[in-house]
Short mmCIF file of C-alpha atoms and ligand atoms in Angstrom, two decimals:
data_model
loop_
_atom_site.label_atom_id
_atom_site.label_comp_id
_atom_site.label_asym_id
_atom_site.label_seq_id
_atom_site.Cartn_x
_atom_site.Cartn_y
_atom_site.Cartn_z
CA MET A 1 -14.76 -40.49 -44.95
CA VAL A 2 -15.00 -38.73 -41.62
CA ASN A 3 -18.46 -37.79 -40.36
CA VAL A 4 -18.56 -34.50 -38.51
CA PHE A 5 -21.27 -34.07 -35.85
CA ILE A 6 -21.96 -30.62 -34.45
CA ILE A 7 -23.86 -30.23 -31.20
CA SER A 8 -25.12 -26.86 -29.95
CA ALA A 9 -27.47 -25.92 -27.14
CA PRO A 10 -28.37 -23.07 -24.85
CA SER A 11 -26.43 -23.32 -21.59
CA GLY A 12 -28.18 -25.60 -19.06
CA SER A 13 -30.04 -27.72 -21.65
CA GLY A 14 -27.99 -30.78 -20.72
CA LYS A 15 -25.47 -30.77 -23.54
CA SER A 16 -22.40 -31.61 -21.43
CA THR A 17 -24.31 -34.43 -19.73
CA LEU A 18 -25.39 -35.88 -23.07
CA VAL A 19 -22.02 -35.40 -24.74
CA SER A 20 -20.16 -37.17 -21.96
CA MET A 21 -22.59 -40.11 -22.13
CA ILE A 22 -22.37 -40.37 -25.90
CA ARG A 23 -18.57 -40.25 -25.81
CA ARG A 24 -18.66 -43.38 -23.68
CA SER A 25 -21.31 -45.26 -25.66
CA VAL A 26 -20.51 -44.49 -29.31
CA PRO A 27 -17.30 -46.11 -30.57
CA GLN A 28 -14.85 -44.53 -32.99
CA LEU A 29 -15.83 -41.01 -32.06
CA GLU A 30 -13.16 -38.36 -31.58
CA PHE A 31 -14.07 -35.33 -29.49
CA SER A 32 -12.63 -31.97 -30.41
CA ILE A 33 -11.21 -30.14 -27.40
CA SER A 34 -11.69 -26.45 -28.08
CA TYR A 35 -9.33 -23.59 -27.37
CA THR A 36 -10.69 -20.79 -25.22
CA THR A 37 -9.53 -17.58 -23.61
CA ARG A 38 -11.93 -17.99 -20.68
CA LYS A 39 -10.56 -19.07 -17.33
CA PRO A 40 -10.97 -22.69 -16.12
CA ARG A 41 -14.05 -23.32 -13.93
CA GLY A 42 -14.21 -25.71 -10.97
CA ALA A 43 -12.28 -28.91 -11.64
CA GLU A 44 -11.65 -28.18 -15.33
CA GLN A 45 -8.20 -29.13 -16.53
CA ASN A 46 -6.14 -27.75 -19.36
CA GLY A 47 -6.25 -30.22 -22.27
CA ARG A 48 -9.26 -32.11 -20.91
CA GLU A 49 -12.33 -29.83 -21.14
CA TYR A 50 -10.51 -27.07 -23.06
CA PHE A 51 -7.09 -25.78 -23.93
CA PHE A 52 -6.98 -22.58 -21.90
CA VAL A 53 -4.89 -19.94 -23.65
CA SER A 54 -4.28 -16.19 -23.45
CA ARG A 55 -5.90 -13.79 -25.92
CA GLU A 56 -2.47 -13.23 -27.47
CA GLU A 57 -1.95 -16.97 -27.99
CA PHE A 58 -5.44 -17.28 -29.47
CA ARG A 59 -4.86 -14.37 -31.86
CA GLN A 60 -1.56 -15.91 -32.91
CA MET A 61 -3.40 -19.15 -33.78
CA ILE A 62 -5.90 -17.11 -35.85
CA ARG A 63 -3.02 -15.49 -37.75
CA GLU A 64 -1.53 -18.92 -38.38
CA ASP A 65 -4.90 -20.13 -39.75
CA GLN A 66 -5.04 -22.96 -37.23
CA PHE A 67 -8.82 -22.81 -36.67
CA LEU A 68 -11.56 -24.66 -38.51
CA GLU A 69 -13.86 -22.11 -36.87
CA TYR A 70 -13.74 -19.64 -34.02
CA ALA A 71 -16.08 -17.13 -32.43
CA VAL A 72 -16.45 -14.67 -29.61
CA VAL A 73 -19.05 -16.26 -27.32
CA PHE A 74 -21.17 -14.33 -24.80
CA GLU A 75 -19.43 -11.16 -26.06
CA THR A 76 -16.44 -11.90 -23.87
CA ASP A 77 -14.16 -14.78 -24.80
CA TYR A 78 -12.77 -16.45 -27.86
CA TYR A 79 -13.59 -20.12 -28.46
CA GLY A 80 -12.25 -22.12 -31.39
CA THR A 81 -11.90 -25.56 -32.95
CA ALA A 82 -8.40 -26.40 -34.15
CA CYS A 83 -8.18 -27.85 -37.69
CA ARG A 84 -5.87 -30.53 -36.37
CA PHE A 85 -8.77 -32.40 -34.71
CA LEU A 86 -10.41 -32.90 -38.08
CA ASP A 87 -7.10 -34.04 -39.58
CA GLN A 88 -6.54 -36.45 -36.68
CA ALA A 89 -10.03 -37.95 -37.01
CA LYS A 90 -9.45 -38.41 -40.76
CA ASN A 91 -6.10 -40.10 -40.20
CA GLN A 92 -7.55 -42.43 -37.57
CA GLY A 93 -10.70 -43.24 -39.56
CA LYS A 94 -12.90 -41.87 -36.76
CA ASP A 95 -15.86 -39.50 -36.68
CA LEU A 96 -15.56 -36.10 -35.05
CA LEU A 97 -17.87 -34.56 -32.46
CA LEU A 98 -17.88 -30.78 -32.01
CA ASP A 99 -19.54 -29.05 -29.06
CA ILE A 100 -19.70 -25.49 -30.35
CA ASP A 101 -22.06 -22.52 -30.42
CA VAL A 102 -24.42 -21.35 -33.15
CA GLN A 103 -21.84 -19.06 -34.80
CA GLY A 104 -19.25 -21.85 -34.94
CA ALA A 105 -21.81 -24.35 -36.26
CA ALA A 106 -22.59 -22.03 -39.19
CA GLN A 107 -18.88 -21.70 -40.04
CA VAL A 108 -18.29 -25.46 -39.95
CA LYS A 109 -21.37 -26.11 -42.10
CA LYS A 110 -19.89 -23.81 -44.76
CA LYS A 111 -16.56 -25.62 -44.77
CA VAL A 112 -17.77 -29.19 -44.22
CA ARG A 113 -21.04 -29.30 -46.15
CA GLU A 114 -21.92 -32.85 -45.14
CA ALA A 115 -21.53 -32.12 -41.42
CA VAL A 116 -24.57 -33.17 -39.36
CA SER A 117 -25.84 -30.58 -36.90
CA ILE A 118 -27.90 -31.23 -33.78
CA PHE A 119 -29.54 -28.61 -31.57
CA ILE A 120 -30.48 -29.57 -28.03
CA LEU A 121 -33.42 -27.80 -26.46
CA PRO A 122 -34.81 -27.86 -22.92
CA PRO A 123 -38.49 -28.89 -22.61
CA ASN A 124 -39.39 -25.27 -21.74
CA ARG A 125 -38.03 -22.15 -20.10
CA SER A 126 -38.91 -23.04 -16.51
CA LYS A 127 -37.22 -26.45 -16.82
CA LEU A 128 -34.13 -24.69 -18.14
CA GLU A 129 -34.19 -22.30 -15.19
CA GLU A 130 -34.57 -25.25 -12.82
CA ARG A 131 -31.57 -27.03 -14.38
CA LEU A 132 -29.39 -23.94 -14.27
CA ARG A 133 -30.19 -23.60 -10.56
CA SER A 134 -29.78 -27.31 -9.79
CA ARG A 135 -26.32 -27.25 -11.36
CA GLY A 136 -25.39 -24.77 -8.63
CA GLN A 137 -22.71 -23.19 -10.75
CA ASP A 138 -23.97 -19.67 -11.30
CA ALA A 139 -25.07 -16.70 -9.23
CA GLU A 140 -28.61 -15.40 -9.76
CA GLU A 141 -27.52 -12.60 -12.09
CA LYS A 142 -25.66 -15.07 -14.30
CA ILE A 143 -28.66 -17.42 -14.40
CA GLN A 144 -30.84 -14.56 -15.64
CA ARG A 145 -28.22 -13.70 -18.26
CA ARG A 146 -28.04 -17.31 -19.45
CA LEU A 147 -31.84 -17.42 -19.74
CA GLU A 148 -31.79 -14.27 -21.84
CA GLU A 149 -29.01 -15.71 -24.02
CA ALA A 150 -30.99 -18.94 -24.35
CA ARG A 151 -33.98 -17.00 -25.67
CA ARG A 152 -31.81 -15.55 -28.44
CA GLU A 153 -29.93 -18.78 -29.23
CA ILE A 154 -33.09 -20.84 -29.47
CA GLU A 155 -34.30 -18.77 -32.40
CA ASN A 156 -31.53 -20.41 -34.45
CA TYR A 157 -33.04 -23.87 -34.12
CA ASP A 158 -34.04 -24.06 -37.79
CA LYS A 159 -30.42 -23.89 -38.98
CA TYR A 160 -29.89 -27.40 -37.62
CA ASP A 161 -30.57 -30.81 -39.17
CA TYR A 162 -31.85 -32.42 -35.97
CA ILE A 163 -33.56 -31.06 -32.86
CA LEU A 164 -33.37 -33.00 -29.64
CA VAL A 165 -35.71 -31.95 -26.86
CA ASN A 166 -33.90 -33.10 -23.73
CA ASP A 167 -36.77 -34.08 -21.47
CA HIS A 168 -36.11 -37.58 -20.09
CA LEU A 169 -32.37 -38.16 -20.07
CA ASP A 170 -32.51 -41.85 -21.02
CA ASP A 171 -34.67 -41.14 -24.07
CA SER A 172 -32.39 -38.27 -25.10
CA VAL A 173 -29.28 -40.45 -24.94
CA LYS A 174 -30.96 -43.10 -27.08
CA ALA A 175 -32.11 -40.52 -29.60
CA LEU A 176 -28.67 -38.92 -29.82
CA GLU A 177 -27.02 -42.31 -30.28
CA ALA A 178 -29.55 -43.10 -32.99
CA ILE A 179 -28.78 -39.88 -34.87
CA LEU A 180 -25.03 -40.49 -34.82
CA LEU A 181 -25.18 -44.19 -35.62
CA SER A 182 -27.87 -43.97 -38.29
CA GLU A 183 -26.08 -41.14 -40.12
CA ARG A 184 -22.89 -43.18 -39.96
CA GLN A 185 -24.65 -46.31 -41.24
CA LYS A 186 -26.52 -44.45 -43.97
CA ARG A 187 -23.28 -43.01 -45.32
CA ALA A 188 -21.60 -46.40 -45.15
CA GLY A 189 -24.52 -47.90 -47.11
CA ASN A 190 -25.84 -50.23 -44.37
CA PRO A 191 -28.75 -48.45 -42.65
CA ASP A 192 -30.55 -50.05 -39.72
CA ALA A 193 -34.30 -49.38 -40.04
CA ASN A 194 -35.04 -49.15 -36.28
CA LEU A 195 -32.28 -46.65 -35.60
CA ALA A 196 -33.28 -44.64 -38.66
CA VAL A 197 -36.87 -44.31 -37.36
CA LEU A 198 -35.63 -43.10 -33.97
CA ALA A 199 -33.34 -40.57 -35.62
CA GLU A 200 -35.99 -39.36 -38.06
CA ASN A 201 -38.23 -38.47 -35.09
CA CYS A 202 -35.72 -35.71 -34.32
CA ARG A 203 -35.38 -34.34 -37.84
CA LEU A 204 -36.19 -30.65 -37.98
CA GLU A 205 -39.14 -31.12 -40.34
CA ASN A 206 -40.61 -33.79 -38.07
CA VAL A 207 -40.45 -31.81 -34.82
CA ARG A 208 -41.59 -28.36 -35.91
CA ASP A 209 -45.04 -28.74 -34.32
CA ARG A 210 -43.58 -29.82 -31.00
CA LEU A 211 -41.31 -26.79 -30.90
CA ASP A 212 -43.99 -24.12 -30.84
CA PRO A 213 -44.80 -24.41 -27.11
CA ILE A 214 -41.10 -24.47 -26.23
CA LEU A 215 -40.33 -21.36 -28.26
CA GLN A 216 -43.44 -19.73 -26.89
CA SER A 217 -42.37 -20.34 -23.27
CA PHE A 218 -39.28 -18.21 -23.94
CA ARG A 219 -41.05 -15.53 -25.96
CA GLU A 220 -43.86 -15.07 -23.41
CA VAL A 221 -41.46 -13.82 -20.75
CA VAL A 222 -40.34 -10.98 -22.98
CA ALA A 223 -43.90 -10.19 -23.99
CA GLY A 224 -44.79 -10.12 -20.28
CA GLY A 225 -42.08 -7.50 -19.75
CA LYS A 226 -40.10 -9.51 -17.20
P1 ADP B 301 -25.13 -27.71 -20.46
O1 ADP B 301 -23.87 -28.46 -20.76
O2 ADP B 301 -26.08 -27.70 -21.61
O3 ADP B 301 -24.89 -26.33 -19.94
P2 ADP B 301 -25.48 -29.60 -18.24
O4 ADP B 301 -25.18 -30.89 -18.90
O5 ADP B 301 -24.46 -29.02 -17.32
O6 ADP B 301 -25.94 -28.49 -19.31
O7 ADP B 301 -26.88 -29.80 -17.48
C1 ADP B 301 -27.45 -28.78 -16.65
C2 ADP B 301 -28.09 -29.44 -15.41
O8 ADP B 301 -29.25 -30.19 -15.84
C3 ADP B 301 -27.17 -30.45 -14.74
O9 ADP B 301 -27.37 -30.36 -13.34
C4 ADP B 301 -27.65 -31.80 -15.28
O10 ADP B 301 -27.42 -32.85 -14.37
C5 ADP B 301 -29.15 -31.56 -15.48
N1 ADP B 301 -29.76 -32.34 -16.58
C6 ADP B 301 -29.24 -32.62 -17.79
N2 ADP B 301 -30.12 -33.32 -18.55
C7 ADP B 301 -31.22 -33.48 -17.79
C8 ADP B 301 -32.50 -34.12 -18.00
N3 ADP B 301 -32.82 -34.74 -19.14
N4 ADP B 301 -33.41 -34.08 -17.00
C9 ADP B 301 -33.13 -33.45 -15.82
N5 ADP B 301 -31.95 -32.83 -15.56
C10 ADP B 301 -31.01 -32.84 -16.52
P1 5GP B 302 -18.69 -22.78 -21.68
O1 5GP B 302 -17.88 -21.55 -21.40
O2 5GP B 302 -19.97 -22.81 -20.85
O3 5GP B 302 -17.89 -24.05 -21.57
O4 5GP B 302 -19.16 -22.71 -23.21
C1 5GP B 302 -19.85 -21.60 -23.66
C2 5GP B 302 -20.29 -21.84 -25.08
O5 5GP B 302 -19.16 -21.89 -25.97
C3 5GP B 302 -21.06 -23.14 -25.32
O6 5GP B 302 -22.21 -22.83 -26.09
C4 5GP B 302 -20.12 -23.97 -26.16
O7 5GP B 302 -20.80 -24.84 -27.05
C5 5GP B 302 -19.37 -22.91 -26.92
N1 5GP B 302 -18.09 -23.40 -27.43
C6 5GP B 302 -17.23 -24.26 -26.82
N2 5GP B 302 -16.18 -24.50 -27.61
C7 5GP B 302 -16.38 -23.80 -28.75
C8 5GP B 302 -15.63 -23.65 -29.96
O8 5GP B 302 -14.56 -24.23 -30.17
N3 5GP B 302 -16.16 -22.84 -30.90
C9 5GP B 302 -17.33 -22.17 -30.72
N4 5GP B 302 -17.77 -21.41 -31.74
N5 5GP B 302 -18.06 -22.29 -29.60
C10 5GP B 302 -17.59 -23.09 -28.63
#
């Protein structure tokens, strides 16, 4: 059986950093390369980060029912996961990792009920702002837009099975590995107790108390009228 892992996060939380590390450290994990109508950024290459297609090509794929899920993200571009990645993972006996947004995660959860979903959060709003700036990718206006989007996205945290607060990178990588490996082991009937404890620390019901200050740091800005 193929295990499907869904990872979502507000932009700048460190998702790409964590995903690229986990792809190197966790064996037998297939990564789904999404289709998008947005233009490539920086050194991105077609077929590596994304398959970059026109809106017409994307709509044709929708008509042909080629997507496991798709969504319009940031009100501008289409993004979608092709069904063939799930089929490939099944055929190769691998697990599948999806880096998709909140809307896509909900669609996959409906179709693949046993999929495991993980939401990555920054430690607070100012750390997120710092990371967006340090990445040096966006102009000021875009950074403010991403922060506003983050505020909205974060409110969906309770639709996920696990919440990973990405504070210290090394700890986050270990926790993410533990979630993937312990779910895999549990389903294969050979759980490792130490990994399970590490993973359980990130279970939604076990982190709720720690989330309040994070959520509050985003809500306060709105309340303060900024
Ligand atoms: P995302 O994919 O979620 O948009 P990135 O992986 O591009 O985010 O990370 C945003 C910035 O934050 C990058 O400059 C990255 O190096 C940095 N970063 C990621 N994780 C951490 C962390 N735990 N502590 C400090 N900086 C981090
Ligand atoms: P970016 O343009 O910064 O690469 O990604 C923007 C957002 O789109 C991220 O939140 C990312 O997770 C999401 N995304 C990437 N691929 C897909 C996809 O195939 N489906 C959905 N629903 N969202 C995606």
